[in-house]
Amino acid sequence: MKTEQKKKVMLVFGTRPEAIKMAPLVKAFQSLTDRYEPIVTVTGQHRQMLDQVLDLFNIKPDYDLNIMKAGQDLTDVTSRILLGMRDILSDNRPDLLLVHGDTSTSTAAALSAFYAQIPVGHVEAGLRTGDIYSPWPEEMNRRLTGRLATMHFAPTDTSRNNLLKENVPDKNIVVTGNTVIDALHIVSSKIDTDKDIADKLDKDILNMGYDLKRLSGGRRMVLITGHRRENFGDGFMNICHAIKDLALKYPNIDLVYPMHLNPNVRRPIAEVFEHEGSRPDNVFFIEPLDYLPFVHMMKHAYIILTDSGGIQEEAPSLGKPVLVMRSVTERPEALEAGTIRLVGTNRDKIVSECSRFLDDQAYYQANKLIANPYGDGTACLKIIDYIDKNL
Ligand code: UD1
Ligand code: UDP
């Protein structure tokens, strides 16, 4: 730290995954108020899915742009954030603005800070697929944010190398692990150490429409999530048909799908399963779960079928194999470690890969617990250590 004055650090986030991944960093800064004045700005790109994370970690935002509109497009989100952030940054000039990952919130907030000549730190920097349309728009968002940032908190050596290849100076990059593992450790230990919490979560999940007691006799459960924009339309129709195929092929397995709130995700589900009797009894569509119950569900799952980024990072810590419904991933570490498999949105491939995990014990066991390549729960400490030395 160069001066004795407290440094103002503004943390900006707006969607569920950013909130989960920034929450431990907010808490870490809030425990250092002798040196820092943390300011939390949420864009509200997500509303309900954001607010549940704020409640869980007891974070009260200083600013809330509240921009979410049903069916918003990328231009809506970006333009509202730019306008809102301009006013906040002219009122309150932080010494550093921290954004996370690859959402429209991150890129628009980073751009607004650049316009105000405020330095930007990028948490979860350097992930790349090499294809600007997959994931879309996230691959471009993360590249743009990377150009705007002067501090890059890379989760792994691979992400650091991606930045070096783009001529980001080495001194501006630090490998920290991913803050999602910090969040997962906090939440997971709450569940593991407090039986009352675990019992309450069983009841919460039952109220959402799935009874975990169904698994007590050795029945297995496949947990499913999906939301990627590039899978909208045919991709999601294929996913829904694959779910139905699996449910009919394996009546002794449960398939549970907490549905993202995006209407583009829900429409194909309604189309494929709308008719009376067209939903097999072992398929459960439920509302999106709050983070604590979702971690509880992941712990009970046998396999996870998803297009999510964050779940690919969390699953190795829980020893759960993940089938990723995408054609490419920016998380090659998990692919190399063998904890994830890419299955795209091809109906037959989803069914055959899932079947292999369900039928072949040796294949399944080979994917169990590994050291998580995304970190050990100390990412926030490393980020703050770098900021201490460089701000
Ligand atoms: C966004 C991010 C994506 C991230 C994902 C995590 C962009 C472009 N997309 O995608 O990178 O992986 O979040 O989930 O930044 N909705 C609600 N309530 C909520 C959240 C969403 O009703 O709490 C509905 C609204 O109708 C909203 C729609 O979902 O318009 C889409 O939300 P949006 O943030 O634009 O896109 P996501 O698909 O959630
Ligand atoms: N998650 C959750 N409830 C759900 C589905 C996911 O809390 O019903 C968590 C999950 O554990 C991970 C994060 O949300 O930490 C991932 O969010 P999402 O898949 O929406 O976004 P992505 O990671 O793909 O950007």
XYZ file of C-alpha atoms and ligand atoms in Angstrom:
455
model
C 0.000 0.000 0.000
C 1.568 3.267 -1.112
C -0.220 5.726 1.221
C -1.851 5.589 4.645
C -5.154 6.802 3.154
C -7.987 4.291 2.834
C -8.405 3.104 -0.740
C -11.859 3.112 -2.263
C -12.532 -0.134 -4.135
C -15.828 -0.479 -5.990
C -17.004 -4.045 -6.733
C -19.589 -4.249 -9.526
C -21.694 -7.296 -10.385
C -25.182 -8.090 -11.622
C -25.909 -11.760 -12.339
C -26.118 -14.896 -10.196
C -22.666 -16.323 -11.023
C -20.895 -12.977 -10.619
C -22.594 -12.468 -7.264
C -21.555 -15.925 -6.034
C -17.983 -15.346 -7.185
C -17.687 -11.741 -5.924
C -19.438 -12.269 -2.566
C -16.384 -13.733 -0.778
C -14.285 -10.847 -2.096
C -16.801 -8.290 -0.811
C -16.710 -9.988 2.596
C -12.900 -10.014 2.557
C -12.746 -6.262 1.812
C -15.387 -5.587 4.453
C -13.089 -7.191 7.020
C -10.294 -4.744 6.096
C -11.954 -1.405 6.675
C -8.788 -0.083 8.324
C -7.226 -0.019 4.831
C -10.139 -0.104 2.413
C -13.473 1.522 1.793
C -15.350 -1.114 -0.192
C -18.322 0.075 -2.255
C -20.757 -2.456 -3.694
C -22.627 -1.599 -6.881
C -25.082 -4.076 -8.349
C -26.545 -3.555 -11.798
C -29.530 -5.834 -11.175
C -28.991 -7.477 -14.596
C -30.568 -10.386 -12.729
C -33.089 -9.558 -10.016
C -34.335 -12.583 -8.049
C -31.298 -14.727 -8.868
C -28.996 -11.918 -7.690
C -30.921 -10.962 -4.568
C -30.849 -14.497 -3.105
C -27.020 -14.385 -3.179
C -26.952 -10.943 -1.538
C -29.212 -12.321 1.216
C -27.148 -15.479 1.699
C -23.909 -13.516 2.171
C -25.643 -10.615 3.922
C -24.418 -7.994 1.439
C -26.246 -4.668 1.241
C -25.362 -2.850 -1.979
C -24.451 0.840 -1.834
C -25.856 1.330 -5.345
C -28.390 -0.692 -7.310
C -29.044 0.183 -10.961
C -32.009 -2.219 -11.023
C -31.841 -2.532 -14.807
C -33.509 -5.932 -15.378
C -36.418 -6.043 -17.795
C -38.132 -9.263 -18.896
C -36.716 -10.431 -22.222
C -33.959 -7.788 -22.259
C -31.484 -7.969 -25.136
C -27.764 -7.281 -25.060
C -28.112 -3.663 -26.196
C -30.724 -2.949 -23.498
C -28.468 -4.323 -20.787
C -25.264 -2.663 -21.992
C -26.729 0.781 -22.620
C -28.589 0.952 -19.298
C -25.459 -0.048 -17.398
C -23.284 2.524 -19.192
C -25.711 5.328 -18.396
C -26.229 4.233 -14.793
C -22.540 3.720 -14.082
C -21.646 7.136 -15.522
C -23.723 8.824 -12.827
C -22.458 6.614 -10.006
C -18.820 7.116 -10.978
C -19.183 10.857 -11.237
C -20.683 10.910 -7.686
C -18.205 8.519 -6.209
C -14.756 8.127 -7.716
C -13.185 4.868 -6.521
C -9.427 4.232 -6.744
C -10.137 0.871 -8.365
C -13.173 -0.792 -9.925
C -13.384 -4.589 -9.797
C -15.503 -6.590 -12.224
C -15.889 -10.309 -12.712
C -15.769 -12.623 -15.687
C -17.645 -12.185 -18.918
C -21.176 -10.894 -18.520
C -22.580 -7.723 -20.050
C -22.449 -6.217 -16.565
C -18.684 -6.749 -16.363
C -17.862 -5.347 -19.776
C -20.192 -2.347 -19.589
C -19.023 -1.479 -16.056
C -15.371 -1.795 -17.105
C -16.005 0.462 -20.107
C -17.741 3.047 -17.934
C -14.729 3.054 -15.584
C -12.377 3.480 -18.532
C -14.398 6.492 -19.705
C -14.064 7.957 -16.204
C -10.314 7.106 -16.182
C -10.677 4.798 -13.196
C -8.430 1.690 -13.215
C -10.119 -1.669 -13.666
C -9.243 -5.006 -12.053
C -10.593 -8.116 -13.777
C -11.431 -11.075 -11.562
C -11.525 -14.420 -13.445
C -9.364 -12.981 -16.219
C -7.911 -14.778 -19.214
C -10.477 -17.499 -19.954
C -10.681 -18.082 -23.710
C -12.320 -20.520 -26.118
C -10.896 -18.856 -29.237
C -14.375 -18.666 -30.818
C -16.090 -15.294 -30.484
C -19.522 -16.910 -30.958
C -19.122 -19.612 -28.312
C -20.018 -18.807 -25.664
C -21.841 -15.804 -27.065
C -21.476 -12.974 -26.127
C -19.224 -14.007 -23.230
C -16.061 -14.754 -25.231
C -16.045 -11.207 -26.631
C -17.080 -9.733 -23.276
C -14.088 -11.266 -21.535
C -11.682 -10.174 -24.278
C -12.970 -6.601 -24.167
C -12.814 -6.489 -20.372
C -9.270 -7.823 -20.598
C -8.284 -4.902 -22.854
C -9.808 -2.389 -20.446
C -8.277 -3.839 -17.268
C -4.867 -3.079 -15.819
C -4.984 -5.734 -13.084
C -5.736 -9.301 -14.186
C -6.648 -11.927 -11.584
C -6.218 -15.149 -13.549
C -7.676 -18.297 -11.978
C -5.111 -20.714 -13.491
C -1.760 -20.810 -15.306
C -3.635 -21.502 -18.527
C -5.607 -18.283 -18.222
C -2.389 -16.393 -17.356
C -0.758 -17.792 -20.521
C -3.755 -16.715 -22.624
C -3.224 -13.156 -21.398
C 0.532 -13.262 -22.011
C -0.179 -14.353 -25.607
C -2.274 -11.193 -25.969
C 0.705 -9.121 -24.764
C -0.677 -8.306 -21.334
C 2.426 -7.428 -19.249
C 3.379 -10.231 -16.854
C 3.553 -7.831 -13.896
C -0.147 -7.002 -14.372
C -1.236 -10.647 -13.992
C -1.481 -12.760 -10.862
C -2.686 -16.364 -10.655
C -5.146 -16.608 -7.781
C -7.436 -19.611 -8.290
C -11.128 -18.972 -8.800
C -13.127 -17.169 -6.116
C -15.999 -19.615 -6.748
C -14.022 -22.160 -4.730
C -13.817 -19.645 -1.852
C -17.613 -19.299 -2.051
C -18.161 -23.044 -2.327
C -15.993 -23.730 0.736
C -17.961 -21.217 2.817
C -21.325 -22.626 1.773
C -20.335 -26.277 1.733
C -18.897 -26.195 5.246
C -22.136 -24.631 6.527
C -24.022 -27.652 5.179
C -21.486 -30.223 6.379
C -21.112 -28.881 9.904
C -24.712 -28.063 10.781
C -27.235 -30.911 10.622
C -30.104 -28.466 11.194
C -29.128 -26.576 8.026
C -28.928 -29.810 6.016
C -32.379 -30.868 7.326
C -33.831 -27.468 6.505
C -32.406 -27.661 2.983
C -34.037 -31.073 2.481
C -37.359 -29.427 3.402
C -36.720 -26.377 1.185
C -35.973 -28.623 -1.793
C -39.075 -30.706 -1.033
C -41.130 -27.505 -1.104
C -39.602 -26.709 -4.504
C -40.865 -30.049 -5.824
C -38.162 -32.677 -5.290
C -37.924 -35.130 -2.404
C -34.305 -36.064 -1.670
C -35.609 -39.046 0.347
C -36.217 -40.737 -3.023
C -32.426 -41.286 -3.112
C -32.214 -43.081 0.239
C -32.564 -46.596 -1.253
C -29.634 -46.146 -3.654
C -31.635 -44.440 -6.401
C -29.405 -42.019 -8.363
C -30.089 -38.475 -9.543
C -28.900 -36.523 -12.588
C -28.908 -32.765 -11.942
C -29.444 -30.554 -14.992
C -29.050 -26.824 -15.661
C -28.994 -24.830 -18.903
C -29.074 -21.211 -19.991
C -26.499 -20.415 -22.699
C -27.699 -18.035 -25.399
C -25.974 -19.984 -28.197
C -28.102 -23.036 -27.233
C -31.440 -21.190 -27.550
C -33.803 -22.730 -30.097
C -32.721 -26.116 -31.537
C -30.045 -26.674 -28.888
C -32.551 -26.511 -26.034
C -35.093 -28.619 -27.954
C -32.415 -31.335 -28.343
C -31.551 -31.098 -24.644
C -35.210 -31.550 -23.679
C -35.610 -34.578 -25.972
C -32.424 -36.098 -24.536
C -33.805 -35.660 -21.006
C -36.980 -37.464 -22.025
C -35.012 -40.280 -23.723
C -32.904 -40.764 -20.584
C -35.933 -40.732 -18.298
C -37.638 -43.456 -20.344
C -34.460 -45.527 -20.676
C -33.705 -45.334 -16.918
C -36.960 -45.359 -14.922
C -34.920 -45.988 -11.740
C -32.951 -42.707 -12.127
C -34.298 -39.239 -11.318
C -33.598 -36.243 -13.549
C -33.968 -32.901 -11.772
C -33.801 -29.609 -13.676
C -33.881 -26.324 -11.728
C -34.883 -24.022 -14.585
C -33.150 -20.706 -15.226
C -35.636 -17.800 -15.232
C -34.852 -16.790 -18.809
C -38.056 -17.369 -20.851
C -35.929 -18.688 -23.754
C -34.903 -21.572 -21.503
C -38.455 -22.338 -20.360
C -40.198 -22.247 -23.744
C -38.691 -25.494 -25.159
C -39.316 -27.271 -21.854
C -42.973 -26.338 -22.090
C -43.110 -27.431 -25.747
C -41.552 -30.862 -25.215
C -43.290 -31.670 -21.930
C -46.553 -29.683 -22.196
C -49.001 -32.460 -23.120
C -50.752 -34.461 -20.423
C -48.593 -37.502 -19.655
C -45.610 -36.304 -21.707
C -43.440 -35.753 -18.622
C -42.113 -39.079 -17.297
C -42.626 -39.422 -13.512
C -38.876 -39.419 -12.894
C -38.340 -35.962 -14.466
C -38.676 -32.961 -12.144
C -38.696 -29.375 -13.392
C -38.318 -26.999 -10.470
C -37.687 -23.281 -9.952
C -34.025 -22.183 -9.844
C -32.534 -23.049 -6.482
C -30.837 -20.547 -4.218
C -27.114 -21.152 -3.917
C -27.167 -22.990 -0.574
C -29.830 -25.539 -1.638
C -28.190 -25.849 -5.043
C -24.869 -26.868 -3.464
C -26.835 -29.369 -1.334
C -28.358 -30.772 -4.549
C -24.954 -30.999 -6.249
C -23.677 -33.015 -3.288
C -26.547 -35.500 -3.797
C -26.213 -35.701 -7.590
C -24.599 -38.663 -9.341
C -23.826 -36.743 -12.553
C -24.363 -33.117 -13.541
C -25.519 -32.240 -17.040
C -25.067 -28.531 -17.698
C -23.909 -25.719 -19.954
C -22.894 -23.601 -16.948
C -19.388 -22.231 -16.514
C -19.352 -22.039 -12.719
C -20.602 -25.587 -12.224
C -17.662 -26.921 -14.271
C -15.388 -25.278 -11.699
C -17.287 -26.360 -8.593
C -17.887 -29.995 -9.516
C -14.268 -31.247 -9.123
C -14.370 -30.177 -5.451
C -17.468 -32.303 -4.989
C -16.190 -35.289 -6.982
C -19.042 -35.096 -9.490
C -18.534 -35.795 -13.195
C -19.975 -33.123 -15.460
C -21.299 -33.509 -18.982
C -21.026 -30.101 -20.595
C -23.669 -29.256 -23.191
C -21.365 -26.999 -25.217
C -19.115 -27.484 -28.236
C -16.098 -25.777 -26.648
C -15.072 -24.873 -23.123
C -12.864 -22.141 -21.725
C -12.119 -24.493 -18.830
C -9.573 -26.907 -20.405
C -8.108 -27.756 -16.981
C -11.226 -29.732 -16.027
C -11.248 -31.417 -19.439
C -7.594 -32.468 -19.018
C -8.264 -33.688 -15.476
C -11.138 -35.760 -16.884
C -13.839 -34.332 -14.612
C -15.809 -32.864 -17.494
C -16.797 -34.214 -20.915
C -18.063 -32.079 -23.782
C -21.290 -33.467 -25.240
C -22.622 -30.427 -27.117
C -26.357 -30.323 -27.668
C -26.562 -33.476 -29.776
C -29.455 -35.576 -28.435
C -27.805 -38.963 -29.074
C -24.451 -37.893 -27.653
C -26.038 -36.569 -24.451
C -27.907 -39.859 -24.017
C -24.929 -42.094 -24.836
C -22.395 -40.254 -22.608
C -24.854 -40.077 -19.737
C -25.627 -43.773 -20.167
C -21.930 -44.621 -20.040
C -21.576 -42.915 -16.655
C -24.730 -44.610 -15.370
C -23.852 -48.097 -16.656
C -20.081 -48.330 -16.242
C -18.954 -48.145 -12.607
C -15.238 -48.214 -13.474
C -15.677 -45.317 -15.937
C -17.602 -43.379 -13.305
C -15.106 -44.058 -10.495
C -12.193 -42.843 -12.651
C -13.805 -39.394 -12.550
C -14.157 -39.125 -8.805
C -12.303 -36.704 -6.514
C -9.283 -34.864 -7.899
C -7.414 -31.801 -6.636
C -9.508 -28.954 -7.966
C -7.516 -27.143 -10.696
C -9.578 -23.992 -10.029
C -8.251 -23.320 -6.576
C -8.174 -24.094 -2.894
C -10.393 -21.380 -1.455
C -7.676 -18.721 -1.079
C -8.289 -16.694 -4.248
C -9.626 -13.643 -2.382
C -6.542 -13.481 -0.146
C -4.302 -13.546 -3.215
C -6.324 -10.855 -4.985
C -6.179 -8.557 -1.973
C -2.476 -9.212 -1.475
C -1.817 -8.085 -5.071
C -4.003 -4.998 -4.658
C -2.225 -4.169 -1.364
C 1.080 -4.117 -3.206
C 0.005 -2.431 -6.419
C -2.699 0.131 -5.714
C -26.630 -13.861 -18.074
C -25.248 -13.580 -18.671
C -24.455 -14.877 -18.831
C -24.413 -15.643 -17.524
C -25.838 -15.856 -17.034
C -25.818 -16.563 -15.707
C -24.911 -11.800 -20.339
C -25.051 -11.403 -21.743
N -25.413 -13.004 -20.011
O -27.387 -14.598 -19.025
O -23.133 -14.569 -19.253
O -23.762 -16.881 -17.747
O -26.484 -14.592 -16.873
O -27.079 -17.041 -15.320
O -24.403 -11.044 -19.537
N -34.504 -13.364 -15.444
C -35.385 -13.120 -14.425
N -34.900 -13.015 -13.134
C -33.605 -13.186 -12.829
C -32.697 -13.455 -13.867
C -33.160 -13.530 -15.179
O -36.579 -12.983 -14.639
O -33.233 -13.091 -11.643
C -35.011 -13.458 -16.846
C -35.472 -12.101 -17.382
O -36.560 -12.314 -18.255
C -34.259 -11.642 -18.199
C -33.790 -12.958 -18.774
O -33.949 -13.896 -17.703
O -34.602 -10.723 -19.219
C -32.385 -12.975 -19.291
O -31.433 -12.443 -18.354
P -29.998 -11.951 -18.929
O -29.139 -11.523 -17.783
O -30.168 -10.988 -20.036
O -29.388 -13.253 -19.593
P -28.989 -14.640 -18.973
O -29.381 -15.669 -19.972
O -29.489 -14.765 -17.593
N -26.559 -22.231 -9.336
C -27.496 -21.986 -8.338
N -28.807 -22.397 -8.517
C -29.215 -23.043 -9.649
C -28.265 -23.253 -10.678
C -26.944 -22.829 -10.493
O -27.155 -21.425 -7.287
O -30.403 -23.391 -9.745
C -25.164 -21.760 -9.128
C -24.032 -22.723 -9.445
O -23.677 -23.505 -8.323
C -22.893 -21.799 -9.881
C -23.638 -20.630 -10.506
O -24.974 -20.681 -10.028
O -22.163 -21.291 -8.777
C -23.597 -20.741 -12.005
O -24.509 -19.856 -12.561
P -24.991 -19.977 -14.062
O -24.962 -21.397 -14.506
O -26.289 -19.248 -14.137
O -23.923 -19.094 -14.855
P -22.489 -19.385 -15.501
O -21.596 -19.956 -14.456
O -22.692 -20.309 -16.662
O -22.044 -18.039 -15.976
